[in-house]
Amino acid sequence: MLRSGKVLFRILSSSCSASVRYSASGKAWLTPTGFDTGIKTFNSLTKKKEALILAREGTATWYSCGPTVYDHAHLGHACSYVRFDILQRILSRFFGITVIHAMVITDIDDKIIKRSWEENVSPAVIARMYEDEFKRDMLSLKVVPPAVYLRVTENVHHIVAFIQGIIRNGHAYATPEGNVYFDVQSIGERYGKFVGAASSQVEPGTSNKRDSRDFALWKTSKPHEPHWESPWGQGRPGWHIECSTIASHVFGSQLDIHSGGIDLAFPHHENEIAQSEAFHRCGQWANYFLHSGHLHLKGSAEKMSKSLKNYISIKDFLQSYSAEEFRMFCLMTKYRSAIDYSDGSMLEARTSLETIRTFISAAQAYIRGQLPCSPVQEDILWQRLAEAKSTIGTALADDFDTSKAIGALMNLIYHGNCQLQPTTSRGIAQSPAVFGAMVTYIQDVLDMFGIELLRSKEAEVLSSDGNFQSVVEHLTRFRSEVRAFALTRHNDANNKPALYPERVPLLEACDTLRKDLVPLGVVIKDRGEASTWEIKPSRRTAMTSKHEDK
């Protein structure tokens, strides 16, 4: 069985594409077939820039590893999520590509369990609390939410089925203790795409592993830990299998882009690839892996992380700086470069934004005729605008080089300021059109990057609204459980399904609650035994949110 699985895997692996190339580690990379976007992007699988080719024209499937929700999100997380949000905005708003983005929320993990013991609450409470905080933080940083967030705990049945598929294909095995491990030897040279297989780190485990590199797909439960039923006994998923399962559940056997911090390349992404290609029996599951560089505190060689206790929470950061300033800070370096954080670098980002605001204000005053200036060399400005557009377009198509794009934008502003020379003379001919074009273009580019030039208290509003939404979600879930209990039927004297009479008042109370919430701006819609909810757009934030209560 194992030998035949290996042979079939090799046969299928060699037939996925006619164009085969090799990565820096010597592993085959298959050039995708489909729609060439005209963009070159650095692919961690080959350690070089490759043409970004999508399976479907005008659409990119994108999966990213979300947070493990056991503590506050920090600037290291923010840097990665904001950078990839900027890349997705560039794809959609500059290149016209619809990005379908899915993200997993790891809501069961050793760290979550440990935190729950420390706080003397259930792991579910810890996970939901920090998940809600993470989502509020992302909104505060103006990160566009993915098309869907998926929680690990709500997909364990899919994970069990995925593991069973890997076992059937001859690439995993169960131990007498009830653990399931991926059999690294079963895929031979295909393991080690990000680092050499020989130098791969090993994952702790029992002596029943066939190879020290084998990693856990399913872990037998320990006393007092959350657990789920499986063919191998009570347990919970390993870390790596959750992403393979959930990404495959959403996107099937082919994924355009997978993103994450560079620290996730090995072993997490390496193991995702092994699992997914073993399950789907294909030669290439994800075509492009994009990795963001670490955020360092200036003067430190270590990345910002919770384990090192050297982090700044997003909430604390936003007490001193705005989301726009943080975005400018991220834009000023390439997304895959390491980045040094300091007050000096943040002040540099703030100064750049102030320079842009000052120019736009002066240009608009000039257009209105409120700022008399010496005669403008209009032809030169039109030429500078055309050059900026060309440079920015080329930079964004070259691995999303935002630092070069921002440089071109600031250069355009410099030349605009050179032409805005105030004078006391009146009656000088104005040249408003070119400045109008420059202002519009600058605002469009910044809007694409997620930067709003007008300062506001939006982050604070979003934060308070996030708390409100969390309350509504918990209320709706509780109501749904009560309603499902009230809708339970039994066979009456005529052997026909009927409600339990004593439960009818509960059903009526659920209906009354739904009606009473409408004037408060909360609309609950019952769909069978499940319910969805939304906040009316008339609320002060004009936000609308919908959630399926499963």
Coordinates of C-alpha atoms in Angstrom, one line a residue:
M1 CA 0.0 0.0 0.0
L2 CA 2.7 2.5 1.0
R3 CA 4.9 1.6 -2.0
S4 CA 2.0 1.9 -4.5
G5 CA 1.1 5.3 -2.9
K6 CA 4.6 6.6 -3.4
V7 CA 4.7 5.5 -7.1
L8 CA 1.3 7.0 -7.8
F9 CA 2.3 10.2 -6.1
R10 CA 5.5 10.5 -8.3
I11 CA 3.5 9.8 -11.4
L12 CA 0.9 12.5 -10.6
S13 CA 3.5 14.9 -9.5
S14 CA 5.3 14.8 -12.8
S15 CA 2.2 15.5 -14.9
C16 CA 1.0 18.8 -13.5
S17 CA 2.8 21.2 -15.9
A18 CA 4.9 21.1 -19.0
S19 CA 7.2 23.8 -17.7
V20 CA 9.4 22.6 -14.9
R21 CA 12.0 24.8 -13.1
Y22 CA 14.1 24.2 -10.1
S23 CA 14.3 26.3 -6.9
A24 CA 17.5 27.3 -5.1
S25 CA 17.1 24.2 -3.0
G26 CA 17.0 22.0 -6.1
K27 CA 13.3 21.2 -5.8
A28 CA 11.1 21.4 -8.9
W29 CA 8.8 24.4 -9.3
L30 CA 6.2 24.2 -12.0
T31 CA 5.5 27.4 -13.9
P32 CA 1.7 27.8 -13.7
T33 CA -0.5 28.0 -16.8
G34 CA -3.2 30.6 -17.0
F35 CA -3.4 34.4 -16.9
D36 CA -0.1 36.4 -16.9
T37 CA -0.7 39.5 -14.8
G38 CA 2.4 41.3 -16.1
I39 CA 3.7 41.4 -12.5
K40 CA 7.0 39.9 -11.3
T41 CA 7.0 38.7 -7.7
F42 CA 9.6 37.1 -5.5
N43 CA 8.6 33.5 -4.9
S44 CA 10.1 31.9 -1.8
L45 CA 9.8 28.5 -3.5
T46 CA 12.5 29.5 -6.1
K47 CA 14.2 32.4 -4.2
K48 CA 13.8 34.6 -7.3
K49 CA 11.3 36.8 -9.0
E50 CA 8.8 35.0 -11.2
A51 CA 6.0 36.0 -13.5
L52 CA 2.8 36.1 -11.5
I53 CA 0.5 33.8 -13.4
L54 CA -3.0 33.2 -12.0
A55 CA -5.3 30.2 -12.7
R56 CA -8.2 32.4 -13.6
E57 CA -8.0 35.7 -15.4
G58 CA -8.7 38.7 -13.2
T59 CA -8.9 36.6 -10.0
A60 CA -6.3 35.6 -7.4
T61 CA -6.9 33.0 -4.7
W62 CA -4.9 34.0 -1.5
Y63 CA -4.6 32.2 1.7
S64 CA -2.8 33.6 4.8
C65 CA -2.0 32.2 8.2
G66 CA -3.9 34.1 10.8
P67 CA -3.0 34.6 14.5
T68 CA -2.9 32.1 17.4
V69 CA -5.3 34.0 19.7
Y70 CA -3.9 33.7 23.2
D71 CA -2.5 37.2 23.7
H72 CA -2.5 40.7 22.4
A73 CA -1.4 41.2 18.7
H74 CA 1.7 43.3 18.5
L75 CA 3.5 45.5 15.9
G76 CA 5.3 42.5 14.5
H77 CA 2.0 41.0 13.5
A78 CA 0.7 44.4 12.3
C79 CA 3.7 44.9 10.0
S80 CA 3.0 41.6 8.2
Y81 CA -0.7 42.0 7.9
V82 CA -0.5 45.6 6.8
R83 CA 2.2 44.9 4.2
F84 CA 0.1 42.1 2.7
D85 CA -3.0 44.2 2.9
I86 CA -1.1 46.8 0.8
L87 CA -0.1 44.1 -1.7
Q88 CA -3.7 42.9 -2.1
R89 CA -4.9 46.5 -2.5
I90 CA -2.3 47.0 -5.3
L91 CA -3.5 43.8 -7.0
S92 CA -7.2 44.8 -6.8
R93 CA -7.1 48.6 -7.2
F94 CA -4.1 49.1 -9.5
F95 CA -4.1 45.9 -11.6
G96 CA -7.8 45.2 -11.5
I97 CA -7.5 41.7 -10.0
T98 CA -10.2 40.4 -7.6
V99 CA -8.4 38.9 -4.6
I100 CA -10.3 36.1 -2.8
H101 CA -8.6 36.0 0.6
A102 CA -9.2 33.4 3.3
M103 CA -7.5 33.4 6.8
V104 CA -7.5 30.9 9.5
I105 CA -7.9 31.7 13.2
T106 CA -6.0 29.2 15.4
D107 CA -8.3 29.0 18.4
I108 CA -7.0 25.8 19.9
D109 CA -3.3 25.5 20.8
D110 CA -0.9 24.6 23.6
K111 CA -0.5 28.4 24.4
I112 CA -4.2 29.0 24.5
I113 CA -4.7 26.0 26.9
K114 CA -1.9 27.3 29.1
R115 CA -3.3 30.8 29.2
S116 CA -6.8 29.4 30.0
W117 CA -5.3 27.6 33.0
E118 CA -3.6 30.7 34.2
E119 CA -6.8 32.8 33.9
N120 CA -9.0 30.0 35.2
V121 CA -11.4 30.2 32.2
S122 CA -12.1 27.9 29.3
P123 CA -9.8 28.0 26.2
A124 CA -12.8 29.0 24.1
V125 CA -13.2 32.2 26.2
I126 CA -9.5 33.1 25.8
A127 CA -9.6 32.4 22.1
R128 CA -12.7 34.4 21.4
M129 CA -11.6 37.4 23.5
Y130 CA -8.3 37.7 21.7
E131 CA -9.8 37.0 18.3
D132 CA -12.2 39.8 18.8
E133 CA -9.3 42.1 19.9
F134 CA -7.3 41.0 16.8
K135 CA -10.1 41.9 14.4
R136 CA -10.6 45.3 16.1
D137 CA -6.8 45.9 15.8
M138 CA -6.9 45.1 12.1
L139 CA -9.8 47.4 11.5
S140 CA -8.0 50.2 13.4
L141 CA -5.0 49.7 11.1
K142 CA -7.4 49.8 8.1
V143 CA -6.7 46.3 7.0
V144 CA -9.4 45.0 4.7
P145 CA -10.9 41.9 6.3
P146 CA -10.5 38.7 4.3
A147 CA -13.5 37.3 2.4
V148 CA -13.8 34.8 5.3
Y149 CA -12.2 34.1 8.7
L150 CA -12.3 30.4 9.6
R151 CA -11.7 29.0 13.1
V152 CA -9.9 25.7 13.6
T153 CA -12.4 24.5 16.2
E154 CA -15.2 24.8 13.7
N155 CA -13.4 22.7 11.1
V156 CA -12.1 19.8 13.1
H157 CA -14.4 17.4 11.1
H158 CA -12.8 18.6 7.9
I159 CA -9.3 18.1 9.5
V160 CA -10.1 14.6 10.5
A161 CA -11.3 13.7 7.0
F162 CA -8.1 15.4 5.5
I163 CA -5.9 13.3 7.7
Q164 CA -7.7 10.2 6.7
G165 CA -7.1 11.1 3.1
I166 CA -3.4 11.5 3.7
I167 CA -3.3 8.1 5.4
R168 CA -5.2 6.5 2.5
N169 CA -2.6 7.9 0.1
G170 CA 0.2 6.3 2.0
H171 CA 1.8 9.4 3.5
A172 CA 0.8 9.3 7.2
Y173 CA 0.5 6.7 10.0
A174 CA -1.1 6.3 13.4
T175 CA 0.8 5.2 16.6
P176 CA -0.5 3.0 19.4
E177 CA -0.9 6.1 21.6
G178 CA -3.4 7.7 19.2
N179 CA -1.1 10.2 17.5
V180 CA -0.9 10.5 13.7
Y181 CA 2.3 11.6 12.0
F182 CA 3.1 12.6 8.5
D183 CA 5.6 10.2 6.9
V184 CA 8.3 12.5 5.5
Q185 CA 10.2 9.6 3.9
S186 CA 7.2 8.8 1.8
I187 CA 7.7 11.9 -0.3
G188 CA 11.5 11.6 -0.6
E189 CA 13.3 14.5 -2.1
R190 CA 10.1 16.6 -2.3
Y191 CA 10.5 17.6 1.4
G192 CA 12.7 20.6 2.0
K193 CA 11.5 23.2 -0.4
F194 CA 12.4 26.2 1.8
V195 CA 15.4 24.6 3.5
G196 CA 17.4 21.6 2.6
A197 CA 15.8 18.4 3.9
A198 CA 19.1 17.3 5.5
S199 CA 19.2 20.5 7.6
S200 CA 15.5 20.4 8.6
Q201 CA 14.7 20.8 12.2
V202 CA 12.9 18.0 14.0
E203 CA 9.6 18.3 15.9
P204 CA 9.4 16.8 19.4
G205 CA 7.4 13.6 19.6
T206 CA 7.3 10.0 20.8
S207 CA 9.8 7.2 20.0
N208 CA 7.1 5.7 17.8
K209 CA 7.9 8.1 15.0
R210 CA 9.4 6.5 11.9
D211 CA 11.6 9.5 11.2
S212 CA 12.7 12.3 13.5
R213 CA 11.4 14.8 10.9
D214 CA 7.9 13.4 11.0
F215 CA 5.4 15.9 12.3
A216 CA 2.1 15.6 14.1
L217 CA -1.2 15.7 12.2
W218 CA -3.3 14.6 15.2
K219 CA -2.3 14.6 18.8
T220 CA -3.9 12.4 21.5
S221 CA -5.5 14.5 24.2
K222 CA -3.9 14.9 27.6
P223 CA -6.0 15.1 30.8
H224 CA -8.1 18.3 31.2
E225 CA -7.4 19.4 27.6
P226 CA -10.1 20.1 25.0
H227 CA -10.5 17.2 22.6
W228 CA -12.5 15.9 19.7
E229 CA -13.4 12.4 18.6
S230 CA -11.5 10.8 15.8
P231 CA -10.8 7.3 14.4
W232 CA -7.6 7.4 16.4
G233 CA -9.2 8.3 19.7
Q234 CA -9.8 11.6 21.5
G235 CA -7.4 14.3 20.5
R236 CA -6.9 17.6 18.6
P237 CA -5.3 18.7 15.4
G238 CA -1.6 19.4 15.0
W239 CA -0.6 23.0 14.1
H240 CA 0.3 22.5 10.4
I241 CA -2.7 20.4 9.3
E242 CA -5.2 23.1 10.1
C243 CA -4.0 25.4 7.3
S244 CA -3.7 22.7 4.7
T245 CA -7.2 21.5 5.5
I246 CA -8.9 24.9 5.6
A247 CA -7.2 26.3 2.6
S248 CA -8.1 23.2 0.6
H249 CA -11.7 23.4 1.9
V250 CA -12.0 26.9 0.5
F251 CA -9.9 26.8 -2.6
G252 CA -9.6 23.1 -3.5
S253 CA -6.4 21.5 -4.9
Q254 CA -4.9 24.7 -6.4
L255 CA -3.9 27.9 -4.7
D256 CA -2.4 31.0 -6.4
I257 CA -0.8 32.8 -3.4
H258 CA 0.1 31.8 0.1
S259 CA 1.5 34.5 2.5
G260 CA 2.9 34.8 5.9
G261 CA 5.9 36.0 7.9
I262 CA 9.3 34.7 7.0
D263 CA 9.5 32.8 10.3
L264 CA 6.6 30.6 9.0
A265 CA 8.5 29.3 5.9
F266 CA 9.9 26.4 7.9
P267 CA 8.6 24.3 9.3
H268 CA 5.0 25.5 9.0
H269 CA 4.7 26.3 5.3
E270 CA 7.1 23.4 4.4
N271 CA 4.8 21.0 6.2
E272 CA 1.7 22.6 4.7
I273 CA 3.1 21.9 1.2
A274 CA 3.9 18.3 2.1
Q275 CA 0.5 17.6 3.5
S276 CA -1.5 19.3 0.8
E277 CA 0.4 17.7 -2.1
A278 CA 0.2 14.3 -0.4
F279 CA -3.6 14.7 0.0
H280 CA -4.4 16.1 -3.4
R281 CA -1.7 13.9 -5.1
C282 CA -0.5 16.8 -7.1
G283 CA 3.0 18.2 -7.9
Q284 CA 2.3 21.8 -6.8
W285 CA -0.4 22.9 -4.5
A286 CA 0.4 26.6 -4.0
N287 CA 2.2 28.4 -6.8
Y288 CA 3.6 31.3 -5.0
F289 CA 4.7 31.8 -1.4
L290 CA 5.2 35.4 -0.3
H291 CA 7.0 36.1 2.9
S292 CA 7.3 39.4 4.8
G293 CA 10.4 40.4 6.7
H294 CA 10.6 40.7 10.4
L295 CA 10.0 43.8 12.4
H296 CA 13.0 44.6 14.7
L297 CA 13.2 47.1 17.5
K298 CA 16.0 49.4 16.3
G299 CA 19.4 48.2 17.6
S300 CA 18.2 44.7 18.2
A301 CA 18.9 41.7 16.0
E302 CA 15.9 39.8 17.4
K303 CA 12.5 40.0 15.8
M304 CA 9.6 41.5 17.8
S305 CA 7.8 38.6 19.5
K306 CA 5.7 37.7 22.5
S307 CA 8.1 35.0 23.6
L308 CA 11.0 37.5 23.9
K309 CA 8.8 40.0 25.7
N310 CA 10.0 42.8 23.4
Y311 CA 6.8 43.7 21.8
I312 CA 4.5 46.8 21.6
S313 CA 0.8 46.0 21.4
I314 CA -1.1 47.5 18.5
K315 CA -3.5 49.2 20.9
D316 CA -0.6 50.9 22.8
F317 CA 1.0 51.9 19.5
L318 CA -2.1 53.7 18.3
Q319 CA -2.1 55.9 21.4
S320 CA 1.0 57.6 19.9
Y321 CA 0.8 57.2 16.2
S322 CA -2.0 56.9 13.6
A323 CA -2.8 54.0 11.2
E324 CA -1.8 56.2 8.3
E325 CA 1.6 56.8 9.8
F326 CA 2.2 53.1 10.4
R327 CA 1.2 52.4 6.8
M328 CA 3.7 55.0 5.5
F329 CA 6.3 53.4 7.7
C330 CA 5.6 50.0 6.1
L331 CA 5.5 51.5 2.5
M332 CA 8.9 53.0 2.9
T333 CA 10.6 49.5 2.7
K334 CA 10.0 46.5 0.5
Y335 CA 7.5 44.1 2.0
R336 CA 10.0 41.2 2.2
S337 CA 12.7 43.2 3.8
A338 CA 13.4 43.3 7.6
I339 CA 12.4 46.6 9.0
D340 CA 13.7 48.6 12.0
Y341 CA 11.1 50.2 14.3
S342 CA 12.0 53.3 16.3
D343 CA 10.5 56.6 17.2
G344 CA 12.9 58.1 14.6
S345 CA 11.5 56.0 11.8
M346 CA 7.9 56.7 12.8
L347 CA 8.7 60.4 12.8
E348 CA 10.1 60.1 9.4
A349 CA 6.9 58.5 8.2
R350 CA 4.9 61.3 9.9
T351 CA 7.0 64.0 8.3
S352 CA 6.4 62.4 4.8
L353 CA 2.7 62.5 5.4
E354 CA 2.9 66.1 6.5
T355 CA 4.8 67.0 3.4
I356 CA 2.1 65.5 1.3
R357 CA -0.7 67.2 3.2
T358 CA 1.1 70.5 3.0
F359 CA 1.5 70.2 -0.8
I360 CA -2.1 69.2 -1.4
S361 CA -3.4 72.1 0.8
A362 CA -1.2 74.6 -1.1
A363 CA -2.1 73.2 -4.5
Q364 CA -5.8 73.3 -3.7
A365 CA -5.4 76.9 -2.5
Y366 CA -3.7 77.7 -5.8
I367 CA -6.5 76.1 -7.8
R368 CA -9.1 78.2 -5.9
G369 CA -7.1 81.3 -6.7
Q370 CA -6.3 81.9 -3.0
L371 CA -2.5 81.4 -3.5
P372 CA -1.0 83.8 -6.1
C373 CA 2.2 82.4 -7.5
S374 CA 4.7 83.2 -10.2
P375 CA 4.0 81.8 -13.6
V376 CA 4.1 78.0 -13.6
Q377 CA 6.0 75.9 -16.1
E378 CA 3.0 73.8 -16.9
D379 CA 4.6 71.6 -19.5
I380 CA 7.3 70.5 -17.1
L381 CA 4.7 69.5 -14.4
W382 CA 2.7 67.5 -16.9
Q383 CA 5.9 65.7 -17.9
R384 CA 6.8 65.1 -14.2
L385 CA 3.3 63.7 -13.6
A386 CA 3.6 61.3 -16.6
E387 CA 7.1 60.2 -15.3
A388 CA 5.7 59.6 -11.8
K389 CA 2.9 57.5 -13.2
S390 CA 5.3 55.4 -15.3
T391 CA 7.8 54.9 -12.5
I392 CA 5.1 53.9 -10.0
G393 CA 3.5 51.5 -12.4
T394 CA 6.8 49.9 -13.2
A395 CA 7.7 49.7 -9.5
L396 CA 4.5 48.1 -8.4
A397 CA 4.8 45.5 -11.2
D398 CA 8.3 44.7 -10.0
D399 CA 7.6 42.7 -6.8
F400 CA 5.3 45.4 -5.4
D401 CA 8.2 47.9 -4.8
T402 CA 6.3 50.4 -2.6
S403 CA 9.5 52.1 -1.5
K404 CA 10.3 53.1 -5.0
A405 CA 6.7 54.1 -5.6
I406 CA 6.7 56.4 -2.6
G407 CA 10.0 57.9 -3.7
A408 CA 8.5 58.7 -7.1
L409 CA 5.4 60.2 -5.4
M410 CA 7.6 62.4 -3.1
N411 CA 9.7 63.5 -6.1
L412 CA 6.5 64.6 -7.9
I413 CA 5.6 66.6 -4.8
Y414 CA 9.0 68.2 -4.7
H415 CA 8.7 69.4 -8.3
G416 CA 5.2 70.7 -7.6
N417 CA 6.4 72.7 -4.6
C418 CA 9.2 74.1 -6.7
Q419 CA 6.5 75.6 -9.0
L420 CA 4.4 77.0 -6.2
Q421 CA 6.3 80.2 -5.6
P422 CA 4.0 82.7 -3.8
T423 CA 4.1 86.2 -5.1
T424 CA 2.3 89.5 -4.1
S425 CA 1.4 90.2 -7.7
R426 CA -2.2 89.8 -8.8
G427 CA -3.6 89.1 -12.2
I428 CA -1.0 86.4 -13.1
A429 CA -2.4 83.6 -15.3
Q430 CA -3.2 80.5 -13.3
S431 CA -2.5 76.9 -14.4
P432 CA -5.0 75.0 -12.2
A433 CA -5.5 71.9 -14.3
V434 CA -2.1 70.4 -13.9
F435 CA -2.2 70.8 -10.1
G436 CA -5.7 69.4 -10.1
A437 CA -4.3 66.3 -11.9
M438 CA -1.4 66.0 -9.6
V439 CA -3.6 66.2 -6.4
T440 CA -6.1 63.7 -7.8
Y441 CA -3.3 61.2 -8.7
I442 CA -1.5 61.6 -5.4
Q443 CA -4.8 61.0 -3.5
D444 CA -5.7 58.0 -5.7
V445 CA -2.3 56.4 -5.0
L446 CA -2.5 56.9 -1.3
D447 CA -6.1 55.7 -1.2
M448 CA -4.9 52.6 -3.0
F449 CA -2.3 52.1 -0.2
G450 CA -5.0 52.6 2.4
I451 CA -3.9 56.1 3.6
E452 CA -6.5 58.7 4.2
L453 CA -5.0 62.2 4.5
L454 CA -7.7 63.6 6.7
R455 CA -7.1 62.8 10.3
S456 CA -10.1 61.4 12.2
K457 CA -11.0 59.4 15.3
E458 CA -12.1 56.5 13.2
A459 CA -9.8 54.0 14.9
E460 CA -11.5 54.9 18.3
V461 CA -15.0 54.5 16.8
L462 CA -14.0 51.2 15.2
S463 CA -12.7 50.0 18.6
S464 CA -15.9 50.8 20.4
D465 CA -18.0 49.3 17.6
G466 CA -15.9 46.2 17.7
N467 CA -16.9 45.7 21.4
F468 CA -20.6 46.2 20.5
Q469 CA -20.4 43.7 17.7
S470 CA -18.8 41.1 20.0
V471 CA -21.7 41.5 22.4
V472 CA -24.3 41.1 19.6
E473 CA -22.5 38.0 18.3
H474 CA -22.6 36.4 21.7
L475 CA -26.2 37.4 22.3
T476 CA -27.2 36.0 18.9
R477 CA -25.4 32.7 19.5
F478 CA -27.2 32.3 22.9
R479 CA -30.5 33.1 21.3
S480 CA -29.9 30.6 18.5
E481 CA -29.2 27.8 21.0
V482 CA -32.3 28.6 23.0
R483 CA -34.4 28.7 19.8
A484 CA -33.0 25.4 18.5
F485 CA -34.0 23.8 21.8
A486 CA -37.5 25.3 21.5
L487 CA -37.8 24.0 18.0
T488 CA -37.0 20.4 18.9
R489 CA -40.0 18.3 17.9
H490 CA -41.5 15.0 19.1
N491 CA -44.1 12.7 17.7
D492 CA -47.6 13.5 19.0
A493 CA -50.5 11.2 19.6
N494 CA -51.1 11.0 15.8
N495 CA -47.4 10.2 15.3
K496 CA -46.8 13.5 13.7
P497 CA -43.9 15.9 14.5
A498 CA -44.9 18.6 17.0
L499 CA -43.3 21.1 19.3
Y500 CA -43.1 20.5 23.0
P501 CA -45.9 22.7 24.4
E502 CA -43.8 23.7 27.5
R503 CA -41.1 25.1 25.1
V504 CA -43.3 27.4 23.1
P505 CA -42.9 30.3 25.5
L506 CA -39.1 30.1 24.8
L507 CA -39.8 30.4 21.1
E508 CA -42.0 33.4 21.6
A509 CA -39.4 35.0 23.8
C510 CA -36.8 34.6 21.1
D511 CA -39.2 36.3 18.6
T512 CA -39.9 39.1 21.0
L513 CA -36.1 39.7 21.5
R514 CA -35.6 39.8 17.8
K515 CA -38.3 42.5 17.4
D516 CA -37.1 44.5 20.3
L517 CA -33.6 44.8 18.9
V518 CA -34.7 46.3 15.6
P519 CA -35.2 49.8 17.0
L520 CA -31.7 49.6 18.5
G521 CA -30.2 49.0 15.1
V522 CA -29.6 45.2 15.3
V523 CA -31.4 43.0 12.8
I524 CA -31.4 39.3 13.4
K525 CA -32.7 37.0 10.6
D526 CA -33.6 33.5 11.4
R527 CA -32.6 31.0 8.7
G528 CA -33.8 27.6 9.8
E529 CA -32.2 26.9 13.1
A530 CA -29.3 29.2 12.3
S531 CA -29.4 33.0 12.5
T532 CA -27.5 35.9 10.9
W533 CA -27.2 39.4 12.3
E534 CA -26.3 42.8 11.0
I535 CA -26.0 46.3 12.3
K536 CA -28.0 48.8 10.4
P537 CA -26.0 51.3 8.3
S538 CA -27.7 54.1 10.0
R539 CA -25.4 53.7 13.0
R540 CA -22.9 56.4 13.4
T541 CA -20.0 54.4 12.0
A542 CA -22.1 53.4 8.9
M543 CA -20.6 49.9 9.3
T544 CA -22.5 46.8 8.4
S545 CA -21.5 43.4 9.6
K546 CA -22.9 40.0 9.0
H547 CA -22.0 36.7 10.6
E548 CA -23.4 33.2 10.2
D549 CA -24.1 31.7 13.6
K550 CA -23.3 28.0 13.1

